[in-house]
Short mmCIF file of C-alpha atoms and ligand atoms in Angstrom, two decimals:
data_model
loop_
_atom_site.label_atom_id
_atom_site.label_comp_id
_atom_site.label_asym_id
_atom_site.label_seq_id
_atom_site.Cartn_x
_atom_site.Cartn_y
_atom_site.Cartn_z
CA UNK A 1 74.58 115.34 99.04
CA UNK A 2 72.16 115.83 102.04
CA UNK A 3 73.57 118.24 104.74
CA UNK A 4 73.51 115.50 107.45
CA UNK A 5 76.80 113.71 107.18
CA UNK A 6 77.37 111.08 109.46
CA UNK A 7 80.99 109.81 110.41
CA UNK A 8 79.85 106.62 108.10
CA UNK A 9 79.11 108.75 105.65
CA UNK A 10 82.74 110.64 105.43
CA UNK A 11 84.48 107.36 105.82
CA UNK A 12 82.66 105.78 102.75
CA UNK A 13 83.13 108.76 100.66
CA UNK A 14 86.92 108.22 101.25
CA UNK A 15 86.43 104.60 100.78
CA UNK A 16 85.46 105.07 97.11
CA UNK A 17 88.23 107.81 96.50
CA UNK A 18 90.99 104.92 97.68
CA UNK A 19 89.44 102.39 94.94
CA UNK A 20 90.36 105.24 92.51
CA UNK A 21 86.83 106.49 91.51
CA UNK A 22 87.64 110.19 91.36
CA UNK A 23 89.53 112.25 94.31
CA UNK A 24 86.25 111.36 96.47
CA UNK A 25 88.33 113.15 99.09
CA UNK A 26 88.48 116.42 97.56
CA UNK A 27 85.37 116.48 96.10
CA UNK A 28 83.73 116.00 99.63
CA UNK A 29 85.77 118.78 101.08
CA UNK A 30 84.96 121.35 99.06
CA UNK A 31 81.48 120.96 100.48
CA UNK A 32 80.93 123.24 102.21
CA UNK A 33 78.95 121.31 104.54
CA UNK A 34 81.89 119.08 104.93
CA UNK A 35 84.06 121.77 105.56
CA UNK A 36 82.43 122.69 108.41
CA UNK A 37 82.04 119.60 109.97
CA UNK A 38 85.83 118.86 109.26
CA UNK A 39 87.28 122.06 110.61
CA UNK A 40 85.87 122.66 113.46
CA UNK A 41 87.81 122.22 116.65
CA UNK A 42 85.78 119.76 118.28
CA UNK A 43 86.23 117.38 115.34
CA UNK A 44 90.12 117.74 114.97
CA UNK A 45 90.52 113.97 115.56
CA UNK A 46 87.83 113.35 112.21
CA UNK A 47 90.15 115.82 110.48
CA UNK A 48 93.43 113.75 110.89
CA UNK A 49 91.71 110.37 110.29
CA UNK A 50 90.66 112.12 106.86
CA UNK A 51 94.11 113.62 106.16
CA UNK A 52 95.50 110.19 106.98
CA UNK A 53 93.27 107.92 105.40
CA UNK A 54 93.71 110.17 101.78
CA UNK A 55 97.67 109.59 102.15
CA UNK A 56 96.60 106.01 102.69
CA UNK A 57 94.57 105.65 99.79
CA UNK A 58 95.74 103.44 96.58
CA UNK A 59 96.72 105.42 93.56
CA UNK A 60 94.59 103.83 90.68
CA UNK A 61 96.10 100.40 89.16
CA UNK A 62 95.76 99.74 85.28
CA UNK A 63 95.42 96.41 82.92
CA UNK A 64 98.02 94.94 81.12
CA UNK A 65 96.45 96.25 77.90
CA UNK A 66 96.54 100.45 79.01
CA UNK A 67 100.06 100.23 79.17
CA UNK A 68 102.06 102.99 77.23
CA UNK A 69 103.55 101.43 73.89
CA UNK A 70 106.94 102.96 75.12
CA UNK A 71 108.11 104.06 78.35
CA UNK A 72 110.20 106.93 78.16
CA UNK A 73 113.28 108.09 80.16
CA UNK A 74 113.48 110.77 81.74
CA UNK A 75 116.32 112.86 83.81
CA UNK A 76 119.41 110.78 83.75
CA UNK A 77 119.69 107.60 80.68
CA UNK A 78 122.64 106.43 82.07
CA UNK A 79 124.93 107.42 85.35
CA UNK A 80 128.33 108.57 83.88
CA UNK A 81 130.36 106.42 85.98
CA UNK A 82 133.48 104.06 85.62
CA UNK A 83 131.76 102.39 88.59
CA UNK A 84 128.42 101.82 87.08
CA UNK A 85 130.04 100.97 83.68
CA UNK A 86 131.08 98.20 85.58
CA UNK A 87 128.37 97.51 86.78
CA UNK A 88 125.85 97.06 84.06
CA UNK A 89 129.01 95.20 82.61
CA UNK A 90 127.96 92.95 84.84
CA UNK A 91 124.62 92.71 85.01
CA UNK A 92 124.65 94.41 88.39
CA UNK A 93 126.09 90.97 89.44
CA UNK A 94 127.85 92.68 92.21
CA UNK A 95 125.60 95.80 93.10
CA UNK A 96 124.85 96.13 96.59
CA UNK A 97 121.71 98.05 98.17
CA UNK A 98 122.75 99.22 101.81
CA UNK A 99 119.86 99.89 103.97
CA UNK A 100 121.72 101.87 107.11
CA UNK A 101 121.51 105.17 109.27
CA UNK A 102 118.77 104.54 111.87
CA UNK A 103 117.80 101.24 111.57
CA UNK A 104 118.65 98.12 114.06
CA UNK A 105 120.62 96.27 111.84
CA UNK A 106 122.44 97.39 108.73
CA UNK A 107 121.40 95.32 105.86
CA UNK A 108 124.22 94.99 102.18
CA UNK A 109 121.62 93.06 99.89
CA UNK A 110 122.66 91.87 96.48
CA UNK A 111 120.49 92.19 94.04
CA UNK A 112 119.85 88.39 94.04
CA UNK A 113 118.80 88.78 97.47
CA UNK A 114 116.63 91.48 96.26
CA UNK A 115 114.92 89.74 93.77
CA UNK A 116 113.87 86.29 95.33
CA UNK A 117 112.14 88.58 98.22
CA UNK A 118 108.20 88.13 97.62
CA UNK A 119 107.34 91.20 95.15
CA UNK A 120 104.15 93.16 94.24
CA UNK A 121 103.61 93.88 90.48
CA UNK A 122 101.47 97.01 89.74
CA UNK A 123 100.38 98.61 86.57
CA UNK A 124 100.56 102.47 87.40
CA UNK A 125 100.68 106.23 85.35
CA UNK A 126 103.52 107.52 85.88
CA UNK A 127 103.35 111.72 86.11
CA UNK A 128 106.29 113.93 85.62
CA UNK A 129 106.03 117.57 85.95
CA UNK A 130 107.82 118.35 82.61
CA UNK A 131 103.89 117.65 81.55
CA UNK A 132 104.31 113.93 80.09
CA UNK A 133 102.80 110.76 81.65
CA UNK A 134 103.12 106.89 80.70
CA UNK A 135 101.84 103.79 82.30
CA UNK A 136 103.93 100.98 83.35
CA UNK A 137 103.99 97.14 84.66
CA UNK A 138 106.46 97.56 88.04
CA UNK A 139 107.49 94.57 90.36
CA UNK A 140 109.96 94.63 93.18
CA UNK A 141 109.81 93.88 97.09
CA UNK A 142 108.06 96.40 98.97
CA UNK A 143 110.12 99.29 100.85
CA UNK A 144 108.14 98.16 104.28
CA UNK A 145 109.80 94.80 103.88
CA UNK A 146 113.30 96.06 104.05
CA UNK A 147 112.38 98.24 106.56
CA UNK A 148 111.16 95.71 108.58
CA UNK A 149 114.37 93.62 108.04
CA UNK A 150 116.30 96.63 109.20
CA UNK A 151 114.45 97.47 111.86
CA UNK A 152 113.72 101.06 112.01
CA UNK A 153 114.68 102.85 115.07
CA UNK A 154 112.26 105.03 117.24
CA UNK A 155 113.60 108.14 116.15
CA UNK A 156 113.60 107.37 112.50
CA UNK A 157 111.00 110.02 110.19
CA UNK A 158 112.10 109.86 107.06
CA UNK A 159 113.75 107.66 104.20
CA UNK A 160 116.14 108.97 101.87
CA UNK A 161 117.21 107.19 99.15
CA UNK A 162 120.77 107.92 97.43
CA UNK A 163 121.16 107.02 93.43
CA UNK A 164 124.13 106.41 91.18
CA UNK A 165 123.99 109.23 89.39
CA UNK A 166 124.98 113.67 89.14
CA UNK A 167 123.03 116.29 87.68
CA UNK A 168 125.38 119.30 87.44
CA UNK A 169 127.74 117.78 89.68
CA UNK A 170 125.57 117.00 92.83
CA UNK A 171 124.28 113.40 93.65
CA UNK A 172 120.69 112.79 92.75
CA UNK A 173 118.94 111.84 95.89
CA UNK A 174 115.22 112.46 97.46
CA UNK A 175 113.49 111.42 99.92
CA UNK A 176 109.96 110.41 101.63
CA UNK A 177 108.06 110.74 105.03
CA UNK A 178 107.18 106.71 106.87
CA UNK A 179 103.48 107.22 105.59
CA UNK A 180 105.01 106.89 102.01
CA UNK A 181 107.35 104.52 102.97
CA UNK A 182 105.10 102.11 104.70
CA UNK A 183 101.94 102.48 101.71
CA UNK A 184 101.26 99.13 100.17
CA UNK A 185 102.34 100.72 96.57
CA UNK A 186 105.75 101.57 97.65
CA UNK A 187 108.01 99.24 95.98
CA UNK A 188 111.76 98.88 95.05
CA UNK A 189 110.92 97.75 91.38
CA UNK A 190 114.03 96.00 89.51
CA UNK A 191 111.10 94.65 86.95
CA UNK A 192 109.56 96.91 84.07
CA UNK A 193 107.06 95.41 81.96
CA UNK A 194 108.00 91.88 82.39
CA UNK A 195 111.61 92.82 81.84
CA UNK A 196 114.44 93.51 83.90
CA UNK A 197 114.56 97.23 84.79
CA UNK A 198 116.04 98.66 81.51
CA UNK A 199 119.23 100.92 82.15
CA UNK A 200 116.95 104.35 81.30
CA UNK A 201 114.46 103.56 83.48
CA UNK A 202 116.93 102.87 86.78
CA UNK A 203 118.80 99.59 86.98
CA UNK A 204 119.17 97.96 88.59
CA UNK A 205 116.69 99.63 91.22
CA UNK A 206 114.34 102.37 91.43
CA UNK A 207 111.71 103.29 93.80
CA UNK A 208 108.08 103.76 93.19
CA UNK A 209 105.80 105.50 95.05
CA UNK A 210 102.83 105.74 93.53
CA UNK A 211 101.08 108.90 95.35
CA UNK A 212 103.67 111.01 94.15
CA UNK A 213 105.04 112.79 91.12
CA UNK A 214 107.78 111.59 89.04
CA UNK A 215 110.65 113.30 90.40
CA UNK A 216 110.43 111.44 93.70
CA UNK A 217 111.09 108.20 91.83
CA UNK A 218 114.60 107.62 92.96
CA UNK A 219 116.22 105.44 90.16
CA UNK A 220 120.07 103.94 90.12
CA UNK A 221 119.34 102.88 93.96
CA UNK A 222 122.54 102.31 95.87
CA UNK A 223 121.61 103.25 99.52
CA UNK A 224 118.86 103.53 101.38
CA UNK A 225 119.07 106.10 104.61
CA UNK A 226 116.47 106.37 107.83
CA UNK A 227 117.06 109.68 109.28
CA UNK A 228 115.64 111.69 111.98
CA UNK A 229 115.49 114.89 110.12
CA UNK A 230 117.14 116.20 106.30
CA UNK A 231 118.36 118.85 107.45
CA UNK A 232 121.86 117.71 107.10
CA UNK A 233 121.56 115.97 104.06
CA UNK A 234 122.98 117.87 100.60
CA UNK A 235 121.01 121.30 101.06
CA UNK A 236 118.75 120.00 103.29
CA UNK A 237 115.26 119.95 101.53
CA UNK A 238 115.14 116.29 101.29
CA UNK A 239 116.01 115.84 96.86
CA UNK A 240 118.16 117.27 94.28
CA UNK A 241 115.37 119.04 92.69
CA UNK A 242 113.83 120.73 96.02
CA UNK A 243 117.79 121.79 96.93
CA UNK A 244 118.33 123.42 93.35
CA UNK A 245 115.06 124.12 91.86
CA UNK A 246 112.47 124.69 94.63
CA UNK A 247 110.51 121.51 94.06
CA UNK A 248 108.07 121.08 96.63
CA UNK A 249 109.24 118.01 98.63
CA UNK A 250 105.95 117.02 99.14
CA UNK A 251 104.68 116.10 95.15
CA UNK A 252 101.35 114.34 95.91
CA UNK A 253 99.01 113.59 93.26
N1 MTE B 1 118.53 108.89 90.04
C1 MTE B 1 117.61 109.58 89.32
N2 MTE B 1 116.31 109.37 89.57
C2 MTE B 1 115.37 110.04 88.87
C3 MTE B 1 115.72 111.00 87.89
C4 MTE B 1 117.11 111.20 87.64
O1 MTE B 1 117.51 112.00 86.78
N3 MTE B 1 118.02 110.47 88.38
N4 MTE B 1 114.72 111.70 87.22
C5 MTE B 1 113.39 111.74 87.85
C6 MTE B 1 112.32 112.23 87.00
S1 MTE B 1 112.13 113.91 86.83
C7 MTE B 1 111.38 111.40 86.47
S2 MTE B 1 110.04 111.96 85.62
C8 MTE B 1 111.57 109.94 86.55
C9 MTE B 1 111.70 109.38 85.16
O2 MTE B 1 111.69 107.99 85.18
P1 MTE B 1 111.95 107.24 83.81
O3 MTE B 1 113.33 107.58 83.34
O4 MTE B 1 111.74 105.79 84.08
O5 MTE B 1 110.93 107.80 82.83
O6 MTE B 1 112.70 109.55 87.30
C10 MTE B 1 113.01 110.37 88.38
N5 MTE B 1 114.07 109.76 89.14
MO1 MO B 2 110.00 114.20 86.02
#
């Protein structure tokens, strides 16, 4: 790469890391004549448009045919609940997803509301940390969409999202920051391969959010939170794993 970069230049670079051809991101700063034109104080303002414009970016979408034969579960099969017994008894005929805390108006949406929203279907790899990764079909309405319906308020920063199910005793929750929440991948997916979302995999709702590893995919959705900060929520590092097992909250890949 010449040692001239022009502002053009950076920008396309990231351009071809958000169609998914490589981390073009990366690669380009670990030049080191990229690093010095990205960290030096006069250019602070290039230096955020890069760190936004790499949270931006798309994580890479697959065809039909690379899916995994079988998409395993991972984490909790089943919440062990009279409640959600009932529930799946039911088809999740009477679940309710409550979008609330600082939003303009507190939404209760049924999953039939859910799904006759307008959904996006993406075929994404799915990475947990335990060192396994599968590919899967996922539809569902995207998170900005409820958002929007709720209206976030002003002093709203992140979105926490509250599942169905314990691990040891504590409720399984995580959470995400509005860059996250507002990327065009971020769905609510109650679709798996051309299926309903099977019970293993988070029915009736799960999130996905694409940029991130597995353990931020919230599954067994029952409430979704806007919050200022997380500080008062469970042990205050924003997810179940981050409270008990030091998980960074922040799991980009
Ligand atoms: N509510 C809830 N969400 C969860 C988990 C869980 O145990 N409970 N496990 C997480 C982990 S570690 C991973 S890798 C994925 C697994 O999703 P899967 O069961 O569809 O493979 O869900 C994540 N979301
Ligand atoms: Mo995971």
């Amino acid at each position: 790469m010449s040692r001239i970069l022009t502002r053009r230049r950076v920008l396309a670079g990231m351009t071809a890391g958000a169609a998914g051809l490589v981390s073009g991101c990366d690669q380009l700063g670990e030049s080191p004549a990229v690093r010095g034109l990205l960290f030096k104080g006069e250019d602070a303002q290039r230096w955020l448009q890069r760190g936004l414009t790499a949270r931006n970016a798309l994580a890479p979408e697959y065809r039909p045919d690379q899916r995994s034969p079988i998409f395993r579960s991972n984490g909790t099969a089943r919440p062990d609940s009279a409640a959600y017994a009932a529930h799946a008894a039911s088809n999740f005929a009477d679940w309710r997803l409550a979008v609330d805390g600082l939003v303009a108006r507190p939404l209760s949406l049924s999953m039939a509301q859910i799904r006759s929203m307008p959904a996006r279907t993406q075929i994404t790899r799915h990475d947990c940390v335990e060192g396994w990764s599968a590919i899967g079909k996922w539809s569902g309405p995207r998170l900005s969409r409820l958002l929007n319906l709720a209206g976030l308020r002003d002093q709203a920063r992140y979105i926490v999202f509250h599942c169905a199910d314990r691990l040891g005793g504590r409720p399984y929750y995580e959470s995400i920051d509005l860059i996250d929440a507002f990327h065009p991948q971020t769905i609510l997916a109650w679709a798996m391969n051309d299926a309903l979302l099977p019970i293993p995999n988070g029915a009736p709702l799960r999130l996905r959010v694409e940029r991130q590893l597995g353990y931020k995919h919230a599954k067994y959705i029952e409430r979704i939170e806007a919050v200022a900060s997380l500080d008062g929520i469970a042990g205050g590092k924003g997810g179940l794993w981050e409270d008990i097992a030091d998980y960074d909250w922040y799991a980009g890949i």
